[in-house]
Amino acid sequence: MKMEEIYDVIIVGGALAGSRTAGLIAKNGRKVLLIEEHENIGVPCKCTGLVSWRTPEILKNLPKKLIVNKLDTGKFNAPDGTSFVLKSKKVAYVLDRTGLDKFLFDQAIKSGVEVRTEHFEDFQYVDDNVEVRTNKGSHKTKILIGADGANSIVAEKANLEMPKNIFVGLQTTAAGNFQQHAELWFGRNTAPNFFAWVVPENNELARIGVSTPSSPKPYYERFLEARLGHNGLKPDVAGIIRYGIMKDTVNDRVMLVGDAACQVKPFSGGGITYGLIAAQICADAVEKAFEENRFDYDFFKKHYDTEWKNKLLPGIRKGLLLRTVLYNLPDFHVNLLFKGIKLFGNNILSNFDFDLLSG
């Protein structure tokens, strides 16, 4: 009689955080199954792909072909047209975002990760295992990791409450005449409670988008008209970002990573760097769990939830404060603030770093 296969770890979600976590765990010799509902990895794209200098430091084997552009200045635009340019201490990178997901996915497979194209539905505890149910059957595992994004089903089924704070983004890639700096545009009529952006791939092509708490389409069309002189381009990137601080990102035999754990910069919505950092912490916690044969809530709370929060929460709290202050200001006050920065910016923001704005 054939024994039922039991995985060490099942990860739901094959995008950046899921693939990276899977690959790191598999490199430790664990049997890993990655469940991803999309056949084409990285599609649909849900991210601008602007990352700070930290990302290539973490991914030391990142192929150079995935770096589309390098930027070291950002132009900030107030509602009344007041603008200023800041130079970053370190360069930021514009990445082929779909290519990055595919690269990490391929790396996971090379590390021994098994992949199935299935849709996660639910799980239940069975003896000392987790039984994972998908649209194509069921699988057993010692540990379940949810890397299934801002609307994580794993989080829902594990009774891990997610913040209600969300914003929705739309982006297109457009031809035009672009200077080599990232542009951020603020204002109630431009992008309430967030900003619009222009991130150049080169002098003639840029990623242009808008994000708002809800219904970004009219703002997207208005911004294209204002920036390009037309608004006929359909978005090729759309995504939901959930931000805030979750009380728990673990339960018995369950962990969340990436957007599913709200490991996201609240000011910019970027989650690439945070997701990569958390993936390593998660993989380390998994290895320690098998070494000590501990898979309970208390263990994962100590070795994963607390660990990643110690590393990332200072930045998340700073982002929450910044967005609360800036995004709640009336346009009149934003205009005054930008005028002040324009006059005294060299002293006020001499330590500007793209890490604040990027993924």
XYZ file of C-alpha atoms in Angstrom:
359
model
C 0.000 0.000 0.000
C 1.405 3.382 -1.074
C 1.905 5.793 1.818
C 0.337 9.220 1.535
C 2.887 11.896 0.694
C 3.392 14.504 3.405
C 5.254 17.703 2.621
C 7.378 19.550 5.106
C 5.983 22.860 3.887
C 3.219 23.956 1.537
C 3.319 27.566 0.372
C 0.280 29.183 -1.224
C 1.239 31.896 -3.704
C 4.111 31.844 -6.188
C 4.837 35.547 -6.519
C 7.887 37.252 -5.024
C 7.542 36.430 -1.313
C 6.178 32.927 -1.877
C 8.812 31.873 -4.395
C 11.652 33.355 -2.380
C 10.485 31.660 0.827
C 9.988 28.346 -0.969
C 13.462 28.442 -2.491
C 15.172 29.261 0.794
C 13.354 26.460 2.642
C 14.057 23.917 -0.107
C 17.766 24.794 -0.021
C 17.741 23.549 3.568
C 16.681 20.134 2.293
C 12.983 20.389 3.102
C 10.256 18.957 0.893
C 8.304 21.975 -0.358
C 5.151 22.268 -2.451
C 4.330 25.642 -3.996
C 0.688 26.138 -4.968
C 0.108 28.919 -7.508
C -3.192 29.463 -9.296
C -1.751 31.348 -12.296
C 0.075 29.472 -15.040
C 2.016 32.587 -16.061
C 4.101 33.770 -13.111
C 4.161 37.526 -12.590
C 0.987 38.008 -14.624
C -1.011 40.065 -13.977
C 1.700 42.448 -12.768
C 0.681 44.351 -9.626
C 3.729 46.509 -8.914
C 5.651 49.484 -10.318
C 9.011 47.792 -9.834
C 10.922 50.707 -8.298
C 13.189 49.299 -5.594
C 15.871 50.727 -3.361
C 19.527 49.741 -3.246
C 18.609 47.149 -0.609
C 17.010 44.727 -3.078
C 20.153 43.943 -5.130
C 22.032 43.588 -1.841
C 19.592 40.879 -0.737
C 19.392 39.222 -4.165
C 23.091 39.100 -4.924
C 22.483 36.875 -7.968
C 19.884 39.235 -9.498
C 20.416 39.155 -13.297
C 21.520 42.519 -14.679
C 18.995 42.166 -17.500
C 16.200 42.649 -14.938
C 17.484 46.157 -14.123
C 15.686 48.433 -16.593
C 16.899 51.782 -15.236
C 18.726 53.458 -12.349
C 17.501 56.670 -10.707
C 18.977 58.889 -8.019
C 16.558 61.842 -7.993
C 12.884 62.309 -7.202
C 10.691 65.231 -8.246
C 7.852 66.088 -5.863
C 4.874 68.063 -7.194
C 2.301 69.929 -5.063
C -1.320 70.553 -6.123
C -0.557 74.166 -7.159
C 2.427 73.164 -9.294
C 5.137 73.905 -6.744
C 7.866 71.309 -7.171
C 11.315 70.427 -5.943
C 13.888 67.790 -6.815
C 15.768 65.756 -4.222
C 18.850 63.676 -4.862
C 18.987 60.336 -3.076
C 22.001 59.231 -1.096
C 21.859 55.920 -2.931
C 20.557 54.877 -6.314
C 17.152 53.247 -6.880
C 16.489 50.572 -9.481
C 13.619 50.179 -11.921
C 13.150 46.445 -12.375
C 11.421 44.214 -14.873
C 8.805 43.322 -12.280
C 7.319 40.330 -14.073
C 10.833 39.127 -14.821
C 11.729 39.350 -11.123
C 8.837 37.086 -10.141
C 9.787 34.597 -12.867
C 13.424 34.644 -11.789
C 12.574 33.849 -8.152
C 10.061 31.206 -9.247
C 12.689 29.517 -11.439
C 15.215 29.719 -8.601
C 12.732 27.946 -6.329
C 12.269 25.126 -8.832
C 16.046 24.761 -9.207
C 16.238 24.439 -5.422
C 13.884 21.454 -5.547
C 10.477 23.038 -4.983
C 7.527 21.138 -6.451
C 4.917 23.338 -8.146
C 1.235 22.733 -8.754
C -1.153 25.026 -10.626
C -4.087 24.906 -8.230
C -6.358 27.263 -6.302
C -6.194 27.088 -2.511
C -9.604 26.716 -0.864
C -9.243 25.711 2.791
C -7.260 23.726 5.320
C -7.868 21.694 8.450
C -5.726 20.160 11.153
C -5.470 16.373 10.927
C -3.445 14.741 13.701
C 0.038 16.288 13.500
C -0.420 17.665 10.004
C -2.270 20.286 8.024
C -4.546 19.034 5.266
C -4.687 21.608 2.486
C -7.649 21.520 0.125
C -7.488 22.955 -3.398
C -9.740 22.882 -6.442
C -7.902 19.753 -7.588
C -7.656 17.720 -4.410
C -5.876 17.745 -1.073
C -2.301 17.624 0.229
C -0.811 17.135 3.673
C 1.982 19.164 5.205
C 3.668 19.906 8.505
C 3.595 23.688 7.925
C 1.367 25.906 5.780
C 2.622 29.315 4.638
C 0.288 31.882 3.103
C 1.942 34.125 0.529
C -1.301 34.738 -1.305
C -1.420 38.507 -1.295
C -3.483 41.353 0.092
C -6.702 39.322 0.079
C -5.120 36.237 1.601
C -7.446 33.253 1.837
C -4.929 31.494 4.070
C -5.143 34.389 6.546
C -8.935 34.232 6.476
C -9.068 30.476 7.040
C -6.466 30.711 9.824
C -8.509 33.430 11.590
C -5.685 35.946 11.240
C -7.388 39.318 11.012
C -6.076 41.686 8.360
C -6.276 45.505 8.512
C -9.125 47.148 6.629
C -6.808 49.796 5.151
C -6.374 49.359 1.412
C -5.557 51.369 -1.663
C -5.990 50.430 -5.293
C -3.504 51.261 -8.020
C -3.654 51.495 -11.809
C -0.604 51.887 -14.036
C 0.328 51.896 -17.703
C 3.577 52.092 -19.654
C 3.513 55.133 -21.921
C 5.690 56.758 -24.553
C 6.723 60.383 -24.144
C 9.576 62.658 -23.179
C 10.766 61.903 -19.650
C 13.575 63.177 -17.479
C 15.581 60.683 -15.479
C 13.924 61.056 -12.119
C 10.883 59.567 -10.433
C 7.943 61.980 -10.285
C 5.420 62.061 -7.443
C 2.267 64.180 -7.739
C 0.104 64.994 -4.729
C -3.351 66.551 -4.347
C -7.003 65.802 -3.643
C -7.862 66.072 -7.328
C -4.835 64.067 -8.434
C -4.754 61.121 -6.024
C -6.595 61.569 -2.707
C -4.804 59.939 0.240
C -1.941 58.779 -1.949
C -0.065 60.062 -5.006
C 0.349 59.695 -8.754
C 3.716 58.692 -10.170
C 5.917 58.652 -13.245
C 8.832 56.196 -13.185
C 10.962 56.337 -16.352
C 12.374 53.218 -17.958
C 14.373 55.528 -20.240
C 13.963 58.990 -21.807
C 11.100 57.839 -24.030
C 9.182 55.304 -21.924
C 7.775 55.506 -18.398
C 5.476 53.704 -15.978
C 2.658 56.089 -15.085
C 0.027 55.413 -12.465
C -2.296 56.523 -9.702
C -3.362 54.931 -6.440
C -6.308 55.862 -4.213
C -8.287 54.143 -1.424
C -10.983 53.240 -3.957
C -12.103 53.853 -7.552
C -8.813 55.126 -9.020
C -9.966 55.031 -12.662
C -11.178 58.667 -13.004
C -8.009 59.923 -11.306
C -5.893 57.681 -13.537
C -7.535 59.051 -16.683
C -7.269 62.645 -15.449
C -3.588 62.256 -14.624
C -2.780 60.747 -18.017
C -4.536 63.682 -19.662
C -2.586 66.179 -17.546
C 0.800 64.488 -17.904
C 0.636 63.131 -21.455
C -2.075 65.177 -23.145
C -4.304 62.133 -23.689
C -5.938 59.427 -21.569
C -6.603 56.613 -24.001
C -4.126 54.129 -22.553
C -5.621 51.207 -20.670
C -3.825 50.179 -17.465
C -1.517 47.182 -17.773
C -0.896 46.976 -14.020
C -3.606 46.856 -11.358
C -3.333 45.869 -7.747
C -4.657 46.146 -4.218
C -2.296 47.037 -1.383
C -3.328 46.366 2.196
C -1.336 48.166 4.861
C -1.170 48.372 8.619
C -0.006 46.170 11.467
C -1.460 42.711 12.010
C -1.708 41.498 15.589
C -0.692 38.001 14.500
C 0.799 36.614 11.304
C 1.045 33.081 12.712
C -1.090 30.320 14.128
C -0.500 26.658 14.907
C 1.473 25.317 11.903
C 0.614 28.437 9.868
C 2.609 31.524 8.875
C 1.975 34.444 6.535
C 4.607 36.225 4.460
C 4.700 39.176 2.061
C 1.551 41.149 1.279
C -0.494 38.495 3.109
C 1.260 39.609 6.315
C 1.012 43.323 5.420
C 4.797 43.477 5.118
C 4.331 46.650 3.109
C 5.629 50.228 3.292
C 2.493 52.261 4.169
C 3.691 55.463 2.500
C 4.594 54.021 -0.903
C 2.854 50.644 -0.922
C 6.126 48.918 -1.764
C 6.561 45.378 -0.518
C 9.510 43.934 -2.425
C 12.296 44.627 0.059
C 10.149 43.832 3.099
C 8.930 40.621 1.478
C 12.475 39.460 0.756
C 13.625 40.218 4.298
C 10.631 38.411 5.815
C 11.155 35.420 3.516
C 14.560 34.787 5.070
C 13.189 35.158 8.609
C 10.355 32.768 7.735
C 12.739 30.188 6.267
C 14.923 30.388 9.380
C 11.862 29.863 11.598
C 10.833 26.811 9.563
C 14.259 25.228 9.939
C 14.294 25.893 13.671
C 10.799 24.395 13.974
C 11.958 21.102 12.470
C 15.116 21.086 14.577
C 13.081 21.466 17.774
C 9.943 19.650 16.557
C 7.812 22.662 17.499
C 5.015 23.829 15.210
C 2.713 25.621 17.633
C 1.532 29.222 17.783
C 3.864 30.211 20.622
C 6.915 28.934 18.764
C 6.118 30.722 15.504
C 5.086 33.844 17.400
C 8.536 34.006 18.987
C 10.697 32.911 16.080
C 8.840 34.471 13.155
C 6.149 37.018 14.043
C 8.219 38.800 16.684
C 11.428 38.531 14.651
C 10.099 40.093 11.458
C 8.286 42.787 13.403
C 11.477 43.693 15.268
C 13.131 44.138 11.880
C 10.387 45.865 9.891
C 7.934 47.545 12.279
C 10.060 50.673 12.864
C 9.878 51.443 9.141
C 6.187 50.538 8.953
C 5.342 52.811 11.886
C 7.335 55.643 10.326
C 5.410 55.158 7.073
C 2.066 55.132 8.886
C 2.926 58.397 10.620
C 4.115 60.022 7.405
C 1.028 59.049 5.436
C -1.251 60.171 8.290
C 0.393 63.599 8.309
C 0.867 64.214 4.591
C -2.162 62.494 3.074
C -4.611 64.118 5.485
C -3.391 67.658 4.848
C -5.643 69.962 2.791
C -4.119 70.924 -0.554
C -3.493 74.447 0.732
C -1.240 73.115 3.479
C 0.549 70.732 1.097
C 1.314 73.714 -1.138
C 2.762 75.632 1.819
C 4.783 72.614 2.938
C 6.303 72.150 -0.510
C 7.120 75.859 -0.765
C 8.952 75.590 2.553
C 10.861 72.515 1.443
C 11.767 74.225 -1.823
C 13.272 77.128 0.132
C 15.030 75.105 2.828
C 15.059 71.596 1.354
C 18.805 71.136 1.342
C 18.790 71.410 5.118
C 15.436 69.747 5.853
C 15.824 66.692 3.627
C 19.564 66.339 3.166
C 19.303 62.631 4.031
C 16.606 61.755 1.471
C 16.721 58.078 0.544
C 14.694 56.344 -2.180
C 14.105 53.550 0.318
C 11.162 55.632 1.593
C 9.435 55.688 -1.802
C 10.415 52.378 -3.356
C 9.447 48.741 -2.954
